[in-house]
Short mmCIF file of C-alpha atoms (C1' of nucleotides) in Angstrom, two decimals:
data_model
loop_
_atom_site.label_atom_id
_atom_site.label_comp_id
_atom_site.label_asym_id
_atom_site.label_seq_id
_atom_site.Cartn_x
_atom_site.Cartn_y
_atom_site.Cartn_z
CA MET D 300 214.11 99.22 170.15
CA THR D 301 210.79 97.44 170.63
CA ALA D 302 209.96 93.95 169.40
CA LYS D 303 208.90 93.41 165.83
CA HIS D 304 205.24 93.32 164.94
CA ASN D 305 204.08 89.94 163.72
CA ILE D 306 201.90 90.09 160.61
CA LEU D 307 199.45 87.52 159.28
CA ILE D 308 198.47 87.92 155.64
CA VAL D 309 195.11 86.51 154.52
CA ASP D 310 194.39 86.62 150.79
CA ASP D 311 193.32 84.01 148.26
CA HIS D 312 195.75 85.22 145.60
CA ALA D 313 199.23 83.76 146.03
CA ILE D 314 200.79 86.52 143.99
CA THR D 315 199.27 89.14 146.27
CA ARG D 316 200.48 87.33 149.38
CA SER D 317 203.98 87.14 148.02
CA GLY D 318 203.87 90.79 147.00
CA ILE D 319 202.91 91.89 150.49
CA LYS D 320 205.46 89.60 152.04
CA LEU D 321 208.23 91.12 149.97
CA LEU D 322 206.94 94.56 150.80
CA PHE D 323 207.59 93.96 154.48
CA ALA D 324 210.79 92.01 153.95
CA GLY D 325 212.84 95.19 153.88
CA LEU D 326 211.33 96.65 157.04
CA ASP D 327 212.96 95.98 160.40
CA ARG D 328 209.90 96.76 162.46
CA TYR D 329 207.73 94.07 160.87
CA ALA D 330 207.95 90.31 160.46
CA VAL D 331 205.54 88.16 158.47
CA ALA D 332 204.42 85.41 160.83
CA GLY D 333 202.48 83.55 158.16
CA THR D 334 200.12 83.68 155.22
CA LEU D 335 196.75 82.02 154.63
CA ASP D 336 194.65 81.66 151.49
CA ARG D 337 191.37 80.88 153.27
CA GLY D 338 189.45 82.48 156.08
CA ALA D 339 188.63 79.26 157.87
CA MET D 340 191.90 78.81 159.68
CA VAL D 341 192.53 82.40 160.67
CA GLY D 342 190.95 81.96 164.09
CA ALA D 343 193.13 78.98 164.90
CA PHE D 344 196.25 80.67 163.57
CA VAL D 345 195.96 83.79 165.69
CA GLN D 346 195.32 81.63 168.75
CA SER D 347 198.46 79.58 168.31
CA GLN D 348 200.86 82.21 167.02
CA PRO D 349 201.84 85.59 168.48
CA VAL D 350 200.19 87.64 165.75
CA ASP D 351 199.38 91.27 166.46
CA LEU D 352 198.55 92.53 162.97
CA VAL D 353 196.30 90.89 160.39
CA ILE D 354 196.10 92.04 156.78
CA LEU D 355 192.77 90.72 155.61
CA ASP D 356 191.17 90.50 152.17
CA LEU D 357 187.40 90.76 152.34
CA ASN D 358 186.86 88.70 149.20
CA LEU D 359 187.79 85.15 150.18
CA PRO D 360 186.54 82.01 148.46
CA ASP D 361 185.33 80.14 151.52
CA VAL D 362 184.10 82.61 154.14
CA ARG D 363 183.14 86.22 153.69
CA GLY D 364 186.10 88.18 155.01
CA ILE D 365 183.80 90.25 157.14
CA ASN D 366 182.93 87.18 159.16
CA VAL D 367 186.59 86.42 159.72
CA LEU D 368 187.01 89.96 160.96
CA ALA D 369 184.11 89.58 163.37
CA GLU D 370 185.67 86.39 164.68
CA ILE D 371 189.14 87.65 165.43
CA VAL D 372 188.63 91.29 166.28
CA GLY D 373 188.78 92.14 169.96
CA SER D 374 190.83 89.09 170.84
CA ARG D 375 193.92 90.41 172.61
CA ASP D 376 195.54 93.39 170.91
CA MET D 377 194.73 92.29 167.42
CA THR D 378 194.96 95.08 164.86
CA VAL D 379 193.20 94.31 161.58
CA ILE D 380 193.92 96.02 158.28
CA ILE D 381 191.37 95.52 155.50
CA LEU D 382 192.93 95.12 152.05
CA THR D 383 190.31 94.78 149.40
CA GLY D 384 189.82 94.71 145.65
CA GLU D 385 186.26 95.16 144.47
CA THR D 386 184.19 96.31 147.39
CA VAL D 387 180.56 96.01 148.25
CA PRO D 388 179.37 99.35 149.55
CA GLY D 389 178.46 99.18 153.21
CA GLU D 390 180.93 96.41 153.86
CA ILE D 391 183.70 98.89 154.56
CA ASP D 392 181.56 100.87 156.95
CA TYR D 393 180.63 97.65 158.64
CA ALA D 394 184.24 96.52 158.86
CA LEU D 395 185.27 99.76 160.52
CA LYS D 396 182.34 99.47 162.90
CA LEU D 397 183.41 95.95 163.79
CA GLY D 398 186.82 97.26 164.72
CA ALA D 399 189.06 97.18 161.65
CA ARG D 400 191.73 99.82 162.06
CA ALA D 401 192.52 100.57 158.43
CA VAL D 402 191.20 100.12 154.91
CA VAL D 403 193.38 99.99 151.82
CA SER D 404 192.46 99.18 148.24
CA LYS D 405 194.52 96.73 146.22
CA ALA D 406 194.62 99.46 143.60
CA ASP D 407 196.50 101.72 146.02
CA PRO D 408 200.29 101.94 145.81
CA PRO D 409 201.80 99.18 147.99
CA ASP D 410 203.40 101.68 150.34
CA GLN D 411 199.88 102.58 151.47
CA ILE D 412 199.70 99.17 153.11
CA VAL D 413 202.76 99.94 155.17
CA ALA D 414 201.41 103.40 155.94
CA ALA D 415 198.16 101.79 157.07
CA CYS D 416 200.01 99.41 159.39
CA ASP D 417 202.09 102.19 160.88
CA ALA D 418 199.05 104.38 161.43
CA ALA D 419 196.90 101.60 162.85
CA LEU D 420 199.61 100.55 165.32
CA ALA D 421 199.99 104.17 166.34
CA GLY D 422 196.33 104.12 167.27
CA ASP D 423 194.92 105.94 164.24
CA ILE D 424 192.15 104.88 161.92
CA PHE D 425 193.58 104.84 158.41
CA VAL D 426 191.56 104.96 155.20
CA SER D 427 193.58 105.26 152.00
CA PRO D 428 192.72 108.12 149.62
CA HIS D 429 191.54 105.62 147.02
CA MET D 430 189.14 103.98 149.45
CA ARG D 431 187.97 107.29 150.83
CA GLU D 432 186.96 108.28 147.33
CA ALA D 433 185.17 104.99 146.74
CA LEU D 434 183.39 105.35 150.06
CA GLY D 435 182.23 108.86 149.22
CA LYS D 436 180.38 107.57 146.18
CA PHE D 437 178.30 105.29 148.36
CA GLN D 438 177.43 107.87 150.98
CA GLN D 439 173.82 107.85 149.79
CA PRO D 440 171.27 107.79 152.61
CA PRO D 441 171.17 104.25 153.90
CA VAL D 442 168.12 102.18 153.04
CA ALA D 443 166.53 100.85 156.20
CA LEU D 444 164.52 97.68 155.75
CA SER D 445 162.22 96.16 158.35
CA SER D 446 162.88 92.60 159.45
CA ARG D 447 159.97 91.33 157.36
CA GLN D 448 161.23 93.13 154.28
CA MET D 449 164.71 91.78 154.86
CA ALA D 450 163.41 88.24 155.21
CA ILE D 451 161.45 88.49 152.00
CA LEU D 452 164.40 90.07 150.23
CA HIS D 453 166.48 87.04 151.13
CA TYR D 454 163.85 84.67 149.81
CA LEU D 455 163.69 86.70 146.62
CA ALA D 456 167.43 86.40 146.28
CA GLU D 457 167.03 82.64 146.58
CA GLY D 458 164.64 82.75 143.66
CA GLU D 459 161.55 81.68 145.61
CA SER D 460 158.10 82.47 144.21
CA ASN D 461 155.69 84.65 146.19
CA LYS D 462 153.60 81.58 146.84
CA GLU D 463 156.53 79.74 148.33
CA ILE D 464 157.54 82.72 150.43
CA ALA D 465 153.99 83.04 151.76
CA TYR D 466 154.05 79.37 152.72
CA ARG D 467 157.39 79.61 154.47
CA LEU D 468 156.49 82.71 156.45
CA ALA D 469 152.96 81.42 157.06
CA ILE D 470 151.32 84.56 155.74
CA ALA D 471 148.97 85.20 152.80
CA GLN D 472 150.31 85.69 149.30
CA PRO D 473 148.96 89.24 148.95
CA THR D 474 150.91 90.14 152.05
CA VAL D 475 154.07 88.97 150.38
CA SER D 476 153.22 91.11 147.38
CA PHE D 477 152.67 94.02 149.71
CA HIS D 478 156.10 93.69 151.25
CA ILE D 479 157.63 93.32 147.83
CA ALA D 480 155.93 96.55 146.79
CA GLU D 481 157.53 98.19 149.82
CA LEU D 482 160.89 96.85 148.73
CA ARG D 483 160.38 98.28 145.25
CA ARG D 484 159.54 101.64 146.76
CA LYS D 485 162.43 101.73 149.20
CA LEU D 486 164.95 100.46 146.69
CA ASP D 487 163.53 102.77 144.04
CA VAL D 488 163.19 100.22 141.27
CA ALA D 489 160.33 99.90 138.79
CA ASN D 490 160.42 96.17 138.44
CA ASN D 491 160.53 93.17 140.75
CA ARG D 492 163.25 91.61 138.65
CA LYS D 493 165.60 94.41 139.61
CA ILE D 494 165.10 94.24 143.37
CA VAL D 495 167.77 91.66 144.12
CA GLU D 496 170.28 93.29 141.83
CA ARG D 497 169.74 96.67 143.47
CA ALA D 498 169.88 95.19 146.96
CA GLN D 499 173.24 93.66 146.15
CA GLU D 500 174.53 96.98 144.88
CA LEU D 501 173.57 98.50 148.19
CA GLY D 502 175.16 95.69 150.12
CA LEU D 503 171.91 94.60 151.75
CA LEU D 504 172.57 90.90 151.14
CA MET J 1114 222.92 84.61 124.98
CA THR J 1115 219.77 85.99 123.42
CA ALA J 1116 218.17 89.34 124.23
CA LYS J 1117 215.89 89.67 127.24
CA HIS J 1118 212.17 89.36 126.81
CA ASN J 1119 210.30 92.56 127.49
CA ILE J 1120 207.23 92.12 129.66
CA LEU J 1121 204.20 94.36 130.01
CA ILE J 1122 202.08 93.78 133.11
CA VAL J 1123 198.41 94.77 133.00
CA ASP J 1124 196.47 94.51 136.27
CA ASP J 1125 194.32 96.95 138.22
CA HIS J 1126 195.83 95.97 141.59
CA ALA J 1127 199.05 97.82 142.33
CA ILE J 1128 200.12 95.21 144.84
CA THR J 1129 199.77 92.48 142.23
CA ARG J 1130 201.74 94.47 139.68
CA SER J 1131 204.53 95.01 142.14
CA GLY J 1132 204.50 91.36 143.14
CA ILE J 1133 204.91 90.23 139.56
CA LYS J 1134 207.57 92.83 138.91
CA LEU J 1135 209.60 91.57 141.85
CA LEU J 1136 209.06 88.03 140.69
CA PHE J 1137 210.86 88.77 137.45
CA ALA J 1138 213.48 91.05 138.99
CA GLY J 1139 215.71 88.13 139.83
CA LEU J 1140 215.55 86.56 136.37
CA ASP J 1141 218.12 87.50 133.76
CA ARG J 1142 216.08 86.43 130.79
CA TYR J 1143 213.20 88.82 131.48
CA ALA J 1144 212.85 92.57 131.87
CA VAL J 1145 209.68 94.39 132.86
CA ALA J 1146 209.12 97.05 130.22
CA GLY J 1147 206.21 98.61 132.02
CA THR J 1148 203.00 98.16 133.98
CA LEU J 1149 199.46 99.43 133.36
CA ASP J 1150 196.39 99.48 135.58
CA ARG J 1151 193.87 99.93 132.79
CA GLY J 1152 193.19 98.18 129.52
CA ALA J 1153 192.68 101.33 127.49
CA MET J 1154 196.32 102.17 126.89
CA VAL J 1155 197.63 98.69 126.25
CA GLY J 1156 197.27 99.02 122.49
CA ALA J 1157 199.25 102.24 122.41
CA PHE J 1158 201.91 100.87 124.75
CA VAL J 1159 202.70 97.78 122.72
CA GLN J 1160 202.90 99.92 119.59
CA SER J 1161 205.45 102.30 121.02
CA GLN J 1162 207.55 99.92 123.11
CA PRO J 1163 209.34 96.72 122.16
CA VAL J 1164 207.10 94.43 124.20
CA ASP J 1165 207.00 90.76 123.33
CA LEU J 1166 205.18 89.34 126.35
CA VAL J 1167 202.02 90.67 127.98
CA ILE J 1168 200.72 89.44 131.33
CA LEU J 1169 197.06 90.35 131.27
CA ASP J 1170 194.38 90.32 133.95
CA LEU J 1171 190.93 89.66 132.53
CA ASN J 1172 189.13 91.58 135.24
CA LEU J 1173 189.92 95.21 134.56
CA PRO J 1174 187.81 98.16 135.68
CA ASP J 1175 187.54 99.95 132.35
CA VAL J 1176 187.56 97.42 129.53
CA ARG J 1177 186.91 93.71 129.70
CA GLY J 1178 190.34 92.12 129.51
CA ILE J 1179 189.15 89.82 126.78
CA ASN J 1180 188.69 92.83 124.50
CA VAL J 1181 192.20 94.00 125.22
CA LEU J 1182 193.41 90.55 124.28
CA ALA J 1183 191.47 90.64 121.01
CA GLU J 1184 193.02 94.01 120.24
CA ILE J 1185 196.67 93.17 120.74
CA VAL J 1186 196.91 89.51 119.85
CA GLY J 1187 198.37 88.75 116.47
CA SER J 1188 200.25 92.03 116.25
CA ARG J 1189 203.88 91.13 115.68
CA ASP J 1190 205.17 88.32 117.87
CA MET J 1191 203.11 89.23 120.88
CA THR J 1192 202.75 86.45 123.41
CA VAL J 1193 199.90 86.95 125.88
CA ILE J 1194 199.63 85.27 129.28
CA ILE J 1195 196.24 85.43 131.00
CA LEU J 1196 196.49 85.94 134.76
CA THR J 1197 193.10 85.93 136.35
CA GLY J 1198 191.34 85.86 139.70
CA GLU J 1199 187.68 85.02 139.62
CA THR J 1200 186.85 83.72 136.19
CA VAL J 1201 183.70 83.60 134.15
CA PRO J 1202 183.44 80.15 132.59
CA GLY J 1203 183.82 80.29 128.86
CA GLU J 1204 186.03 83.33 129.02
CA ILE J 1205 189.14 81.21 129.36
CA ASP J 1206 188.18 79.02 126.42
CA TYR J 1207 187.51 82.15 124.46
CA ALA J 1208 190.84 83.70 125.45
CA LEU J 1209 192.73 80.61 124.29
CA LYS J 1210 190.78 80.62 121.06
CA LEU J 1211 191.69 84.26 120.52
CA GLY J 1212 195.34 83.35 120.83
CA ALA J 1213 196.37 83.64 124.47
CA ARG J 1214 199.33 81.33 125.05
CA ALA J 1215 198.88 80.59 128.74
CA VAL J 1216 196.41 80.83 131.59
CA VAL J 1217 197.39 81.15 135.24
CA SER J 1218 195.21 81.78 138.28
CA LYS J 1219 196.15 84.40 140.82
CA ALA J 1220 195.68 81.65 143.38
CA ASP J 1221 198.52 79.66 141.79
CA PRO J 1222 202.00 79.87 143.27
CA PRO J 1223 203.84 82.80 141.69
CA ASP J 1224 206.41 80.56 140.07
CA GLN J 1225 203.63 79.30 137.84
CA ILE J 1226 203.64 82.69 136.17
CA VAL J 1227 207.28 82.30 135.27
CA ALA J 1228 206.67 78.74 134.16
CA ALA J 1229 203.84 79.99 131.96
CA CYS J 1230 206.07 82.62 130.36
CA ASP J 1231 208.83 80.10 129.72
CA ALA J 1232 206.44 77.59 128.23
CA ALA J 1233 204.61 80.15 126.11
CA LEU J 1234 207.84 81.55 124.68
CA ALA J 1235 208.95 78.02 123.92
CA GLY J 1236 205.85 77.66 121.80
CA ASP J 1237 203.73 75.65 124.21
CA ILE J 1238 200.21 76.34 125.42
CA PHE J 1239 200.35 76.49 129.21
CA VAL J 1240 197.40 76.08 131.54
CA SER J 1241 198.22 75.95 135.24
CA PRO J 1242 196.95 72.97 137.27
CA HIS J 1243 194.67 75.28 139.24
CA MET J 1244 193.06 76.69 136.12
CA ARG J 1245 192.81 73.28 134.51
CA GLU J 1246 190.80 72.13 137.47
CA ALA J 1247 188.56 75.18 137.37
CA LEU J 1248 188.07 74.67 133.64
CA GLY J 1249 187.12 71.04 134.14
CA LYS J 1250 184.24 72.03 136.35
CA PHE J 1251 182.74 74.05 133.55
CA GLN J 1252 183.10 71.38 130.90
CA GLN J 1253 179.39 70.67 131.06
CA PRO J 1254 177.70 70.34 127.67
CA PRO J 1255 177.28 73.85 126.34
CA VAL J 1256 173.78 75.28 126.44
CA ALA J 1257 172.71 76.34 122.97
CA LEU J 1258 170.07 79.07 122.88
CA SER J 1259 168.18 80.16 119.81
CA SER J 1260 168.37 83.79 118.78
CA ARG J 1261 164.88 84.43 120.15
CA GLN J 1262 165.75 82.85 123.47
CA MET J 1263 168.93 84.86 123.66
CA ALA J 1264 167.08 88.09 122.93
CA ILE J 1265 164.53 87.41 125.61
CA LEU J 1266 167.25 86.39 128.05
CA HIS J 1267 168.85 89.78 127.55
CA TYR J 1268 165.58 91.58 128.18
CA LEU J 1269 165.09 89.50 131.31
CA ALA J 1270 168.54 90.51 132.47
CA GLU J 1271 167.50 94.13 131.99
CA GLY J 1272 164.59 93.47 134.31
CA GLU J 1273 161.86 93.96 131.69
CA SER J 1274 158.40 92.49 132.26
CA ASN J 1275 156.95 89.93 129.87
CA LYS J 1276 154.52 92.55 128.66
CA GLU J 1277 157.31 94.98 127.85
CA ILE J 1278 159.31 92.27 126.10
CA ALA J 1279 156.26 91.32 124.03
CA TYR J 1280 155.84 94.94 123.01
CA ARG J 1281 159.48 95.39 122.06
CA LEU J 1282 159.64 92.22 120.02
CA ALA J 1283 156.15 92.82 118.62
CA ILE J 1284 154.89 89.39 119.63
CA ALA J 1285 152.11 88.25 121.97
CA GLN J 1286 152.68 87.90 125.69
CA PRO J 1287 152.00 84.15 125.75
CA THR J 1288 154.75 83.76 123.19
CA VAL J 1289 157.17 85.48 125.52
CA SER J 1290 156.09 83.13 128.29
CA PHE J 1291 156.68 80.22 125.95
CA HIS J 1292 160.24 81.28 125.27
CA ILE J 1293 160.83 81.86 128.96
CA ALA J 1294 159.59 78.34 129.64
CA GLU J 1295 162.13 77.09 127.10
CA LEU J 1296 164.85 79.05 128.89
CA ARG J 1297 163.83 77.50 132.19
CA ARG J 1298 164.01 74.05 130.61
CA LYS J 1299 167.35 74.56 128.90
CA LEU J 1300 168.96 76.25 131.88
CA ASP J 1301 167.45 73.67 134.19
CA VAL J 1302 165.99 76.06 136.75
CA ALA J 1303 162.63 75.79 138.47
CA ASN J 1304 162.00 79.48 138.76
CA ASN J 1305 162.07 82.51 136.49
CA ARG J 1306 163.91 84.47 139.10
CA LYS J 1307 166.88 82.17 138.73
CA ILE J 1308 167.19 82.32 134.95
CA VAL J 1309 169.41 85.38 134.76
CA GLU J 1310 171.62 84.20 137.60
CA ARG J 1311 172.12 80.82 135.97
CA ALA J 1312 172.77 82.37 132.58
CA GLN J 1313 175.50 84.49 134.08
CA GLU J 1314 177.06 81.45 135.71
CA LEU J 1315 177.20 79.84 132.30
CA GLY J 1316 178.65 82.94 130.72
CA LEU J 1317 175.69 83.44 128.38
CA LEU J 1318 175.47 87.16 129.03
"C1'" DG L 416 145.81 109.49 176.95
"C1'" DA L 417 145.05 110.89 172.33
"C1'" DA L 418 147.43 111.38 167.56
"C1'" DG L 419 150.67 110.14 164.37
"C1'" DA L 420 153.76 107.07 162.33
"C1'" DC L 421 154.95 102.59 161.21
"C1'" DA L 422 155.06 97.67 160.54
"C1'" DC L 423 152.24 94.18 159.80
"C1'" DC L 424 148.28 91.65 158.04
"C1'" DC L 425 144.23 90.40 154.84
"C1'" DA L 426 140.29 89.99 150.93
"C1'" DA L 427 138.78 90.94 146.40
"C1'" DG L 428 139.37 92.52 141.96
"C1'" DA L 429 142.76 93.93 138.39
"C1'" DA L 430 146.87 92.95 136.05
"C1'" DT L 431 150.20 89.80 134.62
"C1'" DA L 432 152.25 85.35 133.59
"C1'" DT L 433 151.74 80.40 132.41
"C1'" DT L 434 149.88 76.29 130.37
"C1'" DC L 435 147.60 73.92 126.82
"C1'" DG L 436 146.17 72.73 122.29
"C1'" DG L 437 147.02 73.86 117.84
"C1'" DG L 438 149.12 76.17 113.76
"C1'" DT L 439 153.04 77.90 110.45
"C1'" DT L 440 157.56 77.92 108.48
"C1'" DG L 441 162.10 76.23 107.16
"C1'" DC L 442 165.52 72.64 106.88
"C1'" DG L 443 167.91 68.16 106.38
"C1'" DG L 444 167.41 63.15 105.38
"C1'" DC L 445 164.77 59.04 103.60
"C1'" DG E 1354 158.11 64.69 97.49
"C1'" DC E 1355 157.23 63.76 102.34
"C1'" DC E 1356 158.43 62.94 106.88
"C1'" DG E 1357 160.35 64.38 111.23
"C1'" DC E 1358 162.09 68.02 113.82
"C1'" DA E 1359 162.86 72.38 115.76
"C1'" DA E 1360 161.89 77.09 116.25
"C1'" DC E 1361 158.49 80.18 116.16
"C1'" DC E 1362 153.80 81.98 116.80
"C1'" DC E 1363 148.86 82.50 118.70
"C1'" DG E 1364 144.08 82.22 121.55
"C1'" DA E 1365 141.74 80.73 125.43
"C1'" DA E 1366 141.69 78.97 129.95
"C1'" DT E 1367 144.23 78.85 134.10
"C1'" DA E 1368 147.39 80.21 137.66
"C1'" DT E 1369 150.00 83.58 139.78
"C1'" DT E 1370 151.01 88.07 141.21
"C1'" DC E 1371 149.84 92.95 142.14
"C1'" DT E 1372 147.05 96.82 143.60
"C1'" DT E 1373 143.63 98.75 146.27
"C1'" DG E 1374 141.33 99.71 150.40
"C1'" DG E 1375 140.87 98.54 154.83
"C1'" DG E 1376 142.03 96.42 159.28
"C1'" DT E 1377 145.16 95.46 163.69
"C1'" DG E 1378 148.75 96.35 167.25
"C1'" DT E 1379 152.73 98.99 168.93
"C1'" DC E 1380 155.55 102.38 169.44
"C1'" DT E 1381 156.69 107.64 170.14
"C1'" DT E 1382 155.40 112.32 170.85
"C1'" DC E 1383 152.70 115.94 172.25
#
DNA sequence: GAAGACACCCAAGAATATTCGGGTTGCGGC
DNA sequence: GCCGCAACCCGAATATTCTTGGGTGTCTTC
């Protein structure tokens, strides 16, 4: 028999952490090395402890889970399972691209988490049926924004006026309006006030 | 010894439901009568089963949990515990006003859920330390909007232009601008583009 | 090395939003 | 009554934003 796999659970909800912990309690091949409620200390934890499997919530209060993933993935033989509640479209794709080995929804039956761990450790990429369905809905052609459009979108999200944006980017106000018109066109909205909302739906922020 | 208390768990995350279920498995005085992942069938369930304690998540995918609460509270001797993750300020106050007997955050240690049930059944109102803290942050003086301001705020949230709003309300455009200026003042934001965001933070929508 | 395609920029006029000064109504207290 | 106050409304002048039409440079493709 091989050594147990050491799991780190990262989720801001204590009840979820304890649920997952109990889930693995009955399984010989896994041991829970620790649990964390924030993303900040994940890097340090995996450095100091022999963790080879991380179950990571994307929706953390301090850091965006995706950043935690980017930080730890690739270090040693770390296998990362994404466990997520409400999901921003695009984030899942991005997580898989970054190197996450499995994606499970919190709405999935708990045994899917174990299945995901087994599959990921066996070298497979695992996406639960529930997540696969959710992903399918967002398979609309991706909206590609230029760097200028992206910059202005961010300023819009901050609530800056066109005048302010023009000042910050050192361009003329009409140019800002022009880029905003492009954003409206690409995001297919009729009104400036809907741009940020739509961009968030598409996971562009 | 008295009869066990029958618990209904309502949460869209399977892993959370199973965590709570296991939490009560070791306690003689409670029995889990059932679990639901949607709010829609809660009414029917409590009618057909002898449930006297409901653990309710406010953030459900189909119905707002607060509406579920409004529906079931008051029927028989139903005791409702609110268990919530991210919370809209005001919603908790409202839940307590509607008759919820306890409020616990998902970030609280699981034993707080049991403590909440015990306290609620004993006739107390229980608010976990974590939630109390979160509530405190939102104890800012409530923002009172006039009916006109509220109407215009809703149109703004829809993304309507001032012109469109003026047309719908059959008033002049400058009047719309006037009300928007009032909203900016009351919500204490410098920019129109932040009004809706701020209003959502304050739970005005 | 043209010929598109694209991102980027601007000026001027059109459209839209805001400010300002001023008016009406309704309501509670002196 | 009459005053103060708040919410509501408007017109005109002002400020901001948008559209239009036109310009540049840089790629890629033929």
